[in-house]
Tab-separated table of C-alpha atoms in Angstrom:
chain	number	residue	atom	x	y	z
A	350	MET	CA	16.840	-22.014	38.358
A	351	LYS	CA	19.664	-21.392	36.205
A	352	ASN	CA	20.762	-17.768	37.032
A	353	GLU	CA	19.031	-15.164	36.202
A	354	ASN	CA	21.070	-13.468	34.277
A	355	ASN	CA	21.055	-16.464	31.841
A	356	CYS	CA	17.802	-16.969	31.945
A	357	LEU	CA	15.599	-17.260	28.926
A	358	ARG	CA	12.143	-17.774	30.007
A	359	LYS	CA	11.703	-14.400	31.488
A	360	LEU	CA	12.351	-13.641	27.543
A	361	LEU	CA	9.655	-15.235	26.531
A	362	GLU	CA	7.739	-13.915	28.845
A	363	GLY	CA	4.289	-12.162	26.262
A	364	TYR	CA	4.949	-14.496	23.777
A	365	ARG	CA	2.369	-17.831	23.089
A	366	VAL	CA	4.829	-19.791	18.988
A	367	ILE	CA	8.370	-18.918	19.499
A	368	SER	CA	11.064	-20.725	17.098
A	369	LEU	CA	14.373	-21.148	17.286
A	370	ALA	CA	16.689	-20.725	14.065
A	371	GLY	CA	19.879	-21.741	13.986
A	372	MET	CA	22.796	-20.031	11.501
A	373	CYS	CA	23.761	-23.272	11.072
A	374	LYS	CA	24.037	-27.149	11.519
A	375	ASN	CA	25.591	-27.668	14.781
A	376	ALA	CA	24.940	-24.092	16.293
A	377	GLY	CA	22.439	-25.381	19.702
A	378	LYS	CA	19.859	-25.426	18.557
A	379	THR	CA	18.754	-28.696	19.831
A	380	THR	CA	20.410	-27.209	23.475
A	381	VAL	CA	18.767	-24.366	23.807
A	382	LEU	CA	15.466	-26.128	23.419
A	383	ASN	CA	16.294	-28.967	26.683
A	384	ARG	CA	17.082	-25.404	28.758
A	385	LEU	CA	13.765	-23.263	27.293
A	386	LEU	CA	12.302	-27.480	28.092
A	387	GLU	CA	13.953	-27.462	31.414
A	388	GLU	CA	12.828	-23.386	32.199
A	389	LEU	CA	9.203	-23.692	31.230
A	390	GLY	CA	9.416	-26.759	33.224
A	391	GLU	CA	10.320	-25.372	36.736
A	392	GLY	CA	7.228	-22.320	35.589
A	393	ARG	CA	4.539	-25.547	35.563
A	394	VAL	CA	4.356	-23.226	31.958
A	395	SER	CA	2.607	-26.035	29.170
A	396	LEU	CA	3.455	-26.719	26.152
A	397	GLY	CA	3.352	-28.231	22.561
A	398	LEU	CA	6.668	-28.892	21.294
A	399	THR	CA	6.878	-30.267	17.477
A	400	SER	CA	10.318	-29.589	14.454
A	401	ILE	CA	9.957	-27.865	10.789
A	402	GLY	CA	13.256	-30.505	10.231
A	403	ARG	CA	13.938	-34.617	12.342
A	404	ASP	CA	15.702	-33.482	16.283
A	405	GLY	CA	16.081	-35.823	19.590
A	406	GLU	CA	18.568	-38.373	16.934
A	407	THR	CA	21.502	-39.753	19.176
A	408	VAL	CA	24.186	-39.414	16.113
A	409	ASP	CA	24.043	-36.224	13.499
A	410	VAL	CA	23.474	-37.465	9.959
A	411	ALA	CA	25.495	-35.941	8.378
A	412	THR	CA	28.886	-35.078	11.137
A	413	GLY	CA	28.690	-39.195	12.770
A	414	THR	CA	29.230	-36.189	15.723
A	415	LYS	CA	26.973	-37.271	19.277
A	416	LYS	CA	23.532	-34.445	19.313
A	417	PRO	CA	21.737	-34.087	22.804
A	418	ARG	CA	18.513	-35.479	23.046
A	419	ILE	CA	15.279	-33.640	23.978
A	420	TYR	CA	13.311	-34.321	26.925
A	421	ILE	CA	10.012	-33.815	28.219
A	422	ARG	CA	8.529	-33.500	31.181
A	423	GLU	CA	4.413	-35.066	32.034
A	424	GLY	CA	1.926	-33.309	30.397
A	425	THR	CA	3.782	-32.383	27.162
A	426	LEU	CA	2.214	-31.458	24.164
A	427	PHE	CA	4.624	-32.651	20.798
A	428	ALA	CA	3.720	-33.536	17.836
A	429	THR	CA	5.936	-35.958	15.048
A	430	ALA	CA	6.218	-38.400	12.300
A	431	ALA	CA	4.245	-41.252	13.335
A	432	GLY	CA	7.756	-43.283	12.476
A	433	LEU	CA	9.977	-42.804	14.622
A	434	LEU	CA	7.188	-42.989	17.827
A	435	GLN	CA	8.880	-45.773	18.672
A	436	ASN	CA	12.810	-44.181	19.671
A	437	CYS	CA	10.359	-41.671	22.503
A	438	ASP	CA	10.992	-43.966	25.936
A	439	VAL	CA	8.192	-41.515	26.886
A	440	THR	CA	4.094	-42.541	27.274
A	441	GLY	CA	2.261	-41.028	25.058
A	442	GLU	CA	-1.474	-40.571	24.241
A	443	ILE	CA	-2.014	-39.896	20.728
A	444	LEU	CA	-4.280	-37.083	20.508
A	445	ASP	CA	-5.025	-36.667	16.903
A	446	LEU	CA	-3.952	-37.580	13.730
A	447	THR	CA	-2.781	-34.153	11.873
A	448	GLY	CA	-2.966	-35.818	7.709
A	449	ILE	CA	-0.191	-34.360	7.869
A	450	HIS	CA	2.956	-36.645	5.858
A	451	THR	CA	6.132	-36.560	6.170
A	452	PRO	CA	8.338	-39.697	4.542
A	453	LEU	CA	8.997	-40.659	8.211
A	454	GLY	CA	5.000	-40.475	7.949
A	455	GLN	CA	2.130	-38.849	8.918
A	456	VAL	CA	2.764	-36.905	12.139
A	457	VAL	CA	0.942	-36.843	14.601
A	458	THR	CA	-0.268	-34.976	18.564
A	459	LEU	CA	0.740	-36.711	21.820
A	460	ARG	CA	0.396	-36.048	25.406
A	461	ALA	CA	3.385	-37.141	27.686
A	462	LYS	CA	2.429	-39.096	29.880
A	463	SER	CA	5.999	-39.882	31.994
A	464	ASP	CA	9.540	-38.326	31.293
A	465	GLY	CA	11.480	-38.906	29.314
A	466	PHE	CA	13.230	-39.186	26.421
A	467	ILE	CA	11.608	-38.249	22.630
A	468	ASP	CA	12.989	-37.773	18.624
A	469	LEU	CA	11.121	-34.842	16.608
A	470	ALA	CA	10.356	-34.238	13.205
A	471	GLY	CA	7.449	-32.166	11.808
A	472	PRO	CA	6.185	-30.857	9.232
A	473	SER	CA	8.203	-29.329	6.702
A	474	MET	CA	6.081	-26.447	5.497
A	475	ASN	CA	4.849	-23.012	7.161
A	476	ARG	CA	1.865	-23.331	6.899
A	477	GLN	CA	1.260	-26.514	8.304
A	478	LEU	CA	3.256	-25.090	10.599
A	479	SER	CA	0.724	-22.209	11.841
A	480	GLN	CA	-2.129	-25.582	11.355
A	481	VAL	CA	-0.200	-28.111	14.089
A	482	SER	CA	0.334	-24.360	16.681
A	483	LYS	CA	-3.162	-23.550	16.653
A	484	TRP	CA	-3.565	-27.108	17.377
A	485	PHE	CA	-1.960	-26.507	20.066
A	486	GLN	CA	-2.889	-23.727	21.938
A	487	GLY	CA	-6.317	-24.847	20.576
A	488	GLN	CA	-5.413	-27.642	23.525
A	489	GLY	CA	-5.014	-24.774	25.806
A	490	VAL	CA	-1.464	-24.435	26.229
A	491	GLU	CA	0.702	-21.465	26.939
A	492	LYS	CA	3.262	-22.095	24.755
A	493	VAL	CA	4.971	-23.518	21.463
A	494	LEU	CA	8.233	-23.780	20.716
A	495	ILE	CA	9.249	-24.872	17.068
A	496	ASP	CA	12.480	-26.657	16.864
A	497	GLY	CA	13.875	-25.064	13.048
A	498	ALA	CA	15.769	-26.652	10.896
A	499	ILE	CA	19.427	-25.688	8.668
A	500	SER	CA	18.824	-22.037	7.501
A	501	ARG	CA	15.452	-22.070	7.819
A	502	LYS	CA	14.784	-18.594	7.761
A	503	SER	CA	11.329	-18.801	7.555
A	504	LEU	CA	11.146	-19.665	10.843
A	505	CYS	CA	11.108	-16.133	12.121
A	506	THR	CA	7.893	-15.026	9.559
A	507	ARG	CA	5.033	-13.619	11.380
A	508	GLN	CA	2.860	-16.672	10.271
A	509	VAL	CA	4.821	-19.191	12.168
A	510	ALA	CA	5.459	-17.977	15.121
A	511	ASP	CA	5.048	-14.499	17.092
A	512	ALA	CA	9.198	-14.744	17.947
A	513	VAL	CA	12.409	-16.207	17.441
A	514	ILE	CA	15.693	-17.097	19.127
A	515	LEU	CA	18.724	-17.870	16.935
A	516	CYS	CA	21.127	-20.244	17.701
A	517	THR	CA	24.763	-19.447	16.512
A	518	GLY	CA	28.258	-21.364	16.687
A	519	ALA	CA	31.935	-22.388	15.621
A	520	SER	CA	30.505	-24.925	13.163
A	521	TYR	CA	29.073	-22.026	11.189
A	522	HIS	CA	32.976	-21.276	10.065
A	523	ARG	CA	36.691	-21.383	11.543
A	524	SER	CA	36.627	-17.083	12.356
A	525	MET	CA	35.259	-16.358	14.900
A	526	ASP	CA	35.713	-13.559	13.334
A	527	THR	CA	33.104	-14.877	10.778
A	528	VAL	CA	31.045	-15.479	12.389
A	529	ILE	CA	30.209	-12.486	14.556
A	530	ALA	CA	30.157	-10.394	11.429
A	531	ASP	CA	27.212	-12.985	9.677
A	532	THR	CA	25.488	-12.900	13.378
A	533	ALA	CA	25.589	-9.715	13.551
A	534	TYR	CA	24.009	-8.966	9.628
A	535	ILE	CA	21.364	-11.840	9.904
A	536	SER	CA	20.626	-10.155	13.376
A	537	ARG	CA	20.063	-6.992	12.049
A	538	LEU	CA	18.004	-7.905	9.292
A	539	LEU	CA	15.078	-9.572	11.664
A	540	GLU	CA	15.493	-6.799	13.414
A	541	LEU	CA	14.400	-3.730	11.130
A	542	LYS	CA	11.388	-2.153	12.568
A	543	ARG	CA	8.096	-0.690	10.130
A	544	SER	CA	9.035	2.853	8.470
A	545	ILE	CA	6.153	3.536	6.075
A	546	SER	CA	3.029	5.099	6.519
A	547	PRO	CA	-1.005	3.269	8.168
A	548	LYS	CA	-2.207	4.324	4.771
A	549	ALA	CA	0.811	2.716	2.623
A	550	ALA	CA	0.590	-0.810	4.657
A	551	ALA	CA	-2.456	-0.099	4.242
A	552	ARG	CA	-2.732	-0.521	0.410
A	553	ILE	CA	-0.480	-2.923	-0.081
A	554	GLY	CA	-2.769	-5.386	2.310
A	555	GLU	CA	-5.161	-4.365	-0.471
A	556	TRP	CA	-3.813	-5.430	-3.599
A	557	ARG	CA	-2.056	-8.122	-2.418
A	558	GLU	CA	-5.518	-9.298	-1.570
A	559	GLU	CA	-6.299	-7.914	-5.203
A	560	ARG	CA	-3.838	-8.316	-7.949
A	561	GLN	CA	-3.175	-10.903	-10.220
A	562	PRO	CA	-0.467	-13.653	-9.416
A	563	GLU	CA	1.858	-11.980	-12.013
A	564	THR	CA	1.899	-9.263	-10.701
A	565	LYS	CA	5.701	-8.177	-7.881
A	566	LEU	CA	6.218	-4.447	-8.534
A	567	LEU	CA	3.955	-2.310	-6.850
A	568	PHE	CA	4.491	1.689	-6.001
A	569	LEU	CA	3.803	3.431	-3.649
A	570	GLU	CA	3.263	7.243	-1.457
A	571	GLU	CA	3.072	7.968	1.934
A	572	THR	CA	-0.751	8.987	1.429
A	573	GLY	CA	-1.688	5.907	-0.312
A	574	ASN	CA	-1.859	6.445	-3.285
A	575	SER	CA	-0.109	3.342	-5.501
A	576	ARG	CA	0.787	2.667	-9.082
A	577	GLU	CA	1.414	-1.061	-10.998
A	578	PRO	CA	3.463	-0.923	-13.572
A	579	LYS	CA	3.635	-2.024	-17.043
A	580	PRO	CA	3.005	-6.370	-17.348
A	581	GLY	CA	6.702	-7.780	-17.312
A	582	GLN	CA	8.623	-4.577	-16.339
A	583	LYS	CA	12.070	-5.239	-14.786
A	584	LEU	CA	12.611	-2.920	-12.040
A	585	ILE	CA	15.219	-0.761	-12.821
A	586	ASP	CA	13.377	0.279	-15.773
A	587	ALA	CA	9.726	0.938	-13.956
A	588	LEU	CA	12.115	3.188	-11.883
A	589	ARG	CA	13.279	5.113	-14.356
A	590	GLU	CA	9.542	5.901	-15.782
A	591	PRO	CA	9.337	10.123	-14.253
A	592	GLU	CA	6.289	9.585	-12.992
A	593	GLN	CA	8.321	7.496	-10.068
A	594	LYS	CA	9.403	10.574	-8.873
A	595	GLU	CA	6.494	11.074	-6.801
A	596	TYR	CA	6.488	7.097	-5.813
A	597	PRO	CA	9.483	6.560	-3.389
A	598	ILE	CA	7.832	3.487	-1.411
A	599	VAL	CA	8.142	0.195	-3.640
A	600	TRP	CA	6.763	-3.195	-3.000
A	601	LEU	CA	7.728	-6.456	-3.842
A	602	GLU	CA	6.413	-9.739	-3.770
A	603	GLY	CA	7.216	-12.043	-2.385
A	604	ALA	CA	11.441	-12.645	-1.479
A	605	LEU	CA	14.339	-9.847	-2.519
A	606	ILE	CA	17.001	-10.864	-3.614
A	607	ASP	CA	20.560	-9.902	-4.763
A	608	ALA	CA	20.068	-10.550	-8.469
A	609	MET	CA	17.243	-8.428	-9.059
A	610	LEU	CA	19.206	-5.631	-6.928
A	611	LYS	CA	22.811	-5.438	-9.161
A	612	PRO	CA	21.811	-4.221	-12.463
A	613	LEU	CA	20.168	-1.307	-9.923
A	614	LEU	CA	23.234	-0.844	-7.937
A	615	PHE	CA	25.721	-1.049	-11.443
A	616	SER	CA	23.457	2.052	-13.091
A	617	ASN	CA	23.207	5.408	-12.815
A	618	VAL	CA	20.151	5.703	-11.471
A	619	SER	CA	18.760	7.204	-7.888
A	620	CYS	CA	17.973	5.313	-4.990
A	621	LYS	CA	18.077	8.144	-2.654
A	622	GLY	CA	14.759	8.265	-0.607
A	623	LEU	CA	13.687	4.590	-1.694
A	624	THR	CA	11.914	2.956	-0.099
A	625	PHE	CA	11.917	-1.094	-0.603
A	626	VAL	CA	9.107	-2.803	1.719
A	627	VAL	CA	9.011	-6.790	1.746
A	628	GLU	CA	6.508	-8.904	3.649
A	629	ASP	CA	9.052	-9.099	6.088
A	630	SER	CA	12.971	-10.700	6.845
A	631	SER	CA	12.596	-13.811	6.433
A	632	LYS	CA	12.135	-12.802	2.383
A	633	LEU	CA	15.965	-10.644	2.298
A	634	LEU	CA	17.952	-12.890	0.434
A	635	LEU	CA	20.195	-10.508	0.717
A	636	LYS	CA	24.148	-10.782	0.582
A	637	GLU	CA	25.182	-8.059	3.206
A	638	ASP	CA	27.612	-6.582	1.135
A	639	THR	CA	24.475	-5.678	-1.917
A	640	TYR	CA	22.509	-3.881	0.796
A	641	GLU	CA	25.013	-1.587	2.327
A	642	LYS	CA	25.142	-1.045	-1.249
A	643	LEU	CA	21.729	0.224	-1.634
A	644	LEU	CA	22.433	1.520	1.337
A	645	ARG	CA	24.625	3.659	0.326
A	646	LYS	CA	23.277	3.890	-2.653
A	647	GLY	CA	20.597	6.297	-1.090
A	648	ALA	CA	17.766	3.649	-0.049
A	649	THR	CA	16.282	2.127	2.541
A	650	ILE	CA	14.801	-1.286	3.270
A	651	THR	CA	12.064	-1.834	5.888
A	652	VAL	CA	9.208	-4.086	6.439
A	653	LEU	CA	6.209	-4.708	6.470
A	654	GLU	CA	5.333	-7.191	9.357
A	655	GLU	CA	7.879	-7.256	12.670
A	656	ILE	CA	9.541	-10.100	14.531
A	657	ALA	CA	10.281	-10.259	17.829
A	658	LEU	CA	13.888	-11.468	17.508
A	659	LEU	CA	14.512	-12.220	21.504
A	660	ALA	CA	18.070	-13.380	22.131
A	661	VAL	CA	20.853	-14.555	20.471
A	662	THR	CA	22.291	-17.763	21.535
A	663	VAL	CA	26.003	-18.646	20.794
A	664	ASN	CA	27.592	-22.276	20.958
A	665	PRO	CA	31.502	-21.607	21.489
A	666	PHE	CA	31.639	-26.798	20.067
A	667	SER	CA	32.059	-26.687	16.182
A	668	ALA	CA	31.449	-30.819	15.295
A	669	TYR	CA	33.856	-29.784	12.192
A	670	GLY	CA	37.020	-29.755	14.798
A	671	ASN	CA	37.493	-25.365	15.647
A	672	HIS	CA	36.481	-24.962	18.491
A	673	PHE	CA	35.838	-21.300	20.102
A	674	ASP	CA	37.693	-19.802	23.342
A	675	LYS	CA	34.184	-19.538	24.758
A	676	GLY	CA	34.478	-16.589	26.661
A	677	GLU	CA	36.053	-15.044	24.374
A	678	PHE	CA	32.880	-15.706	21.773
A	679	LEU	CA	30.657	-14.246	23.993
A	680	GLU	CA	32.504	-11.044	25.030
A	681	LYS	CA	33.023	-10.723	21.068
A	682	MET	CA	29.398	-11.550	20.444
A	683	LYS	CA	28.242	-9.661	23.036
A	684	GLN	CA	29.736	-6.441	22.019
A	685	ALA	CA	28.381	-6.419	18.428
A	686	LEU	CA	25.279	-7.278	18.919
A	687	THR	CA	22.454	-5.302	20.883
A	688	LEU	CA	19.978	-7.489	21.867
A	689	PRO	CA	20.975	-10.202	25.139
A	690	VAL	CA	23.645	-12.520	24.188
A	691	LEU	CA	23.175	-16.041	26.233
A	692	ASP	CA	25.453	-18.782	26.043
A	693	VAL	CA	22.951	-21.322	28.560
A	694	VAL	CA	25.522	-23.619	29.051
């Protein structure tokens, strides 16, 4: 086993489905995945493995740089597109046809009958990932690993995984300070906790079951009492209504984006005491400047479903040639974050 201070397996205890999300392409996800497969394999943990994009190829089609292949042990279950089976050098037993189709063929599930390298190309939609994950769990696997695609923050939702490892690196930007600052901001969003009352949360759940498709806003009290805005009413206009003062919780169905908040930020409407709620952090598609301005106006942002961000991994190597000093990058990232930061190499 590797140095226990740099051990990923211990972080996964208590979680069954774990996704790897990348800040950018070539952030080191495959290297982290191989490390997880090695550590969990040494611990004799039964595994299911899939990907939301293609991975495992020897050369990155976008950058032309070499990539590490995915190595699995005998007994591992994996789901990949049928068109990639010819690239896998494991002996595989086909277990099921998922009915999920990709440009590379239908996603099939297999059991590795030998150790070896595989290519992955799994489902492209969250609900399909959930379907494959549940199938793996039905086969009795102890851990399901989902290898993410570039900038797929939606992989962090609880609908897909119980926990997330965020991968970042020098390929994100030439400036080390920019990589660290942006990674710290994304981590901050992913670590948001629920801060509304159970009654308010329950009312949101009820409303989501009964709401009309075009209705995206709900205003609540902590007691669970609620009101809907007028049909088609914009957020800023709804917040100007006199009765709105009694409903400080603002539920937003779907993603919260900069364009929704900018009219509010540049208005004289008070945000003091307002709490904006989204389903989970994957729905926060805000630039850091917008987020900070909203906080300075007195509002807070919270989530209905919390995400378990387990660690951030760093890759000092860039596919574009602007490599970072390994030690400096690791130490500065550790200083910027409160959660574990690892260089798994």
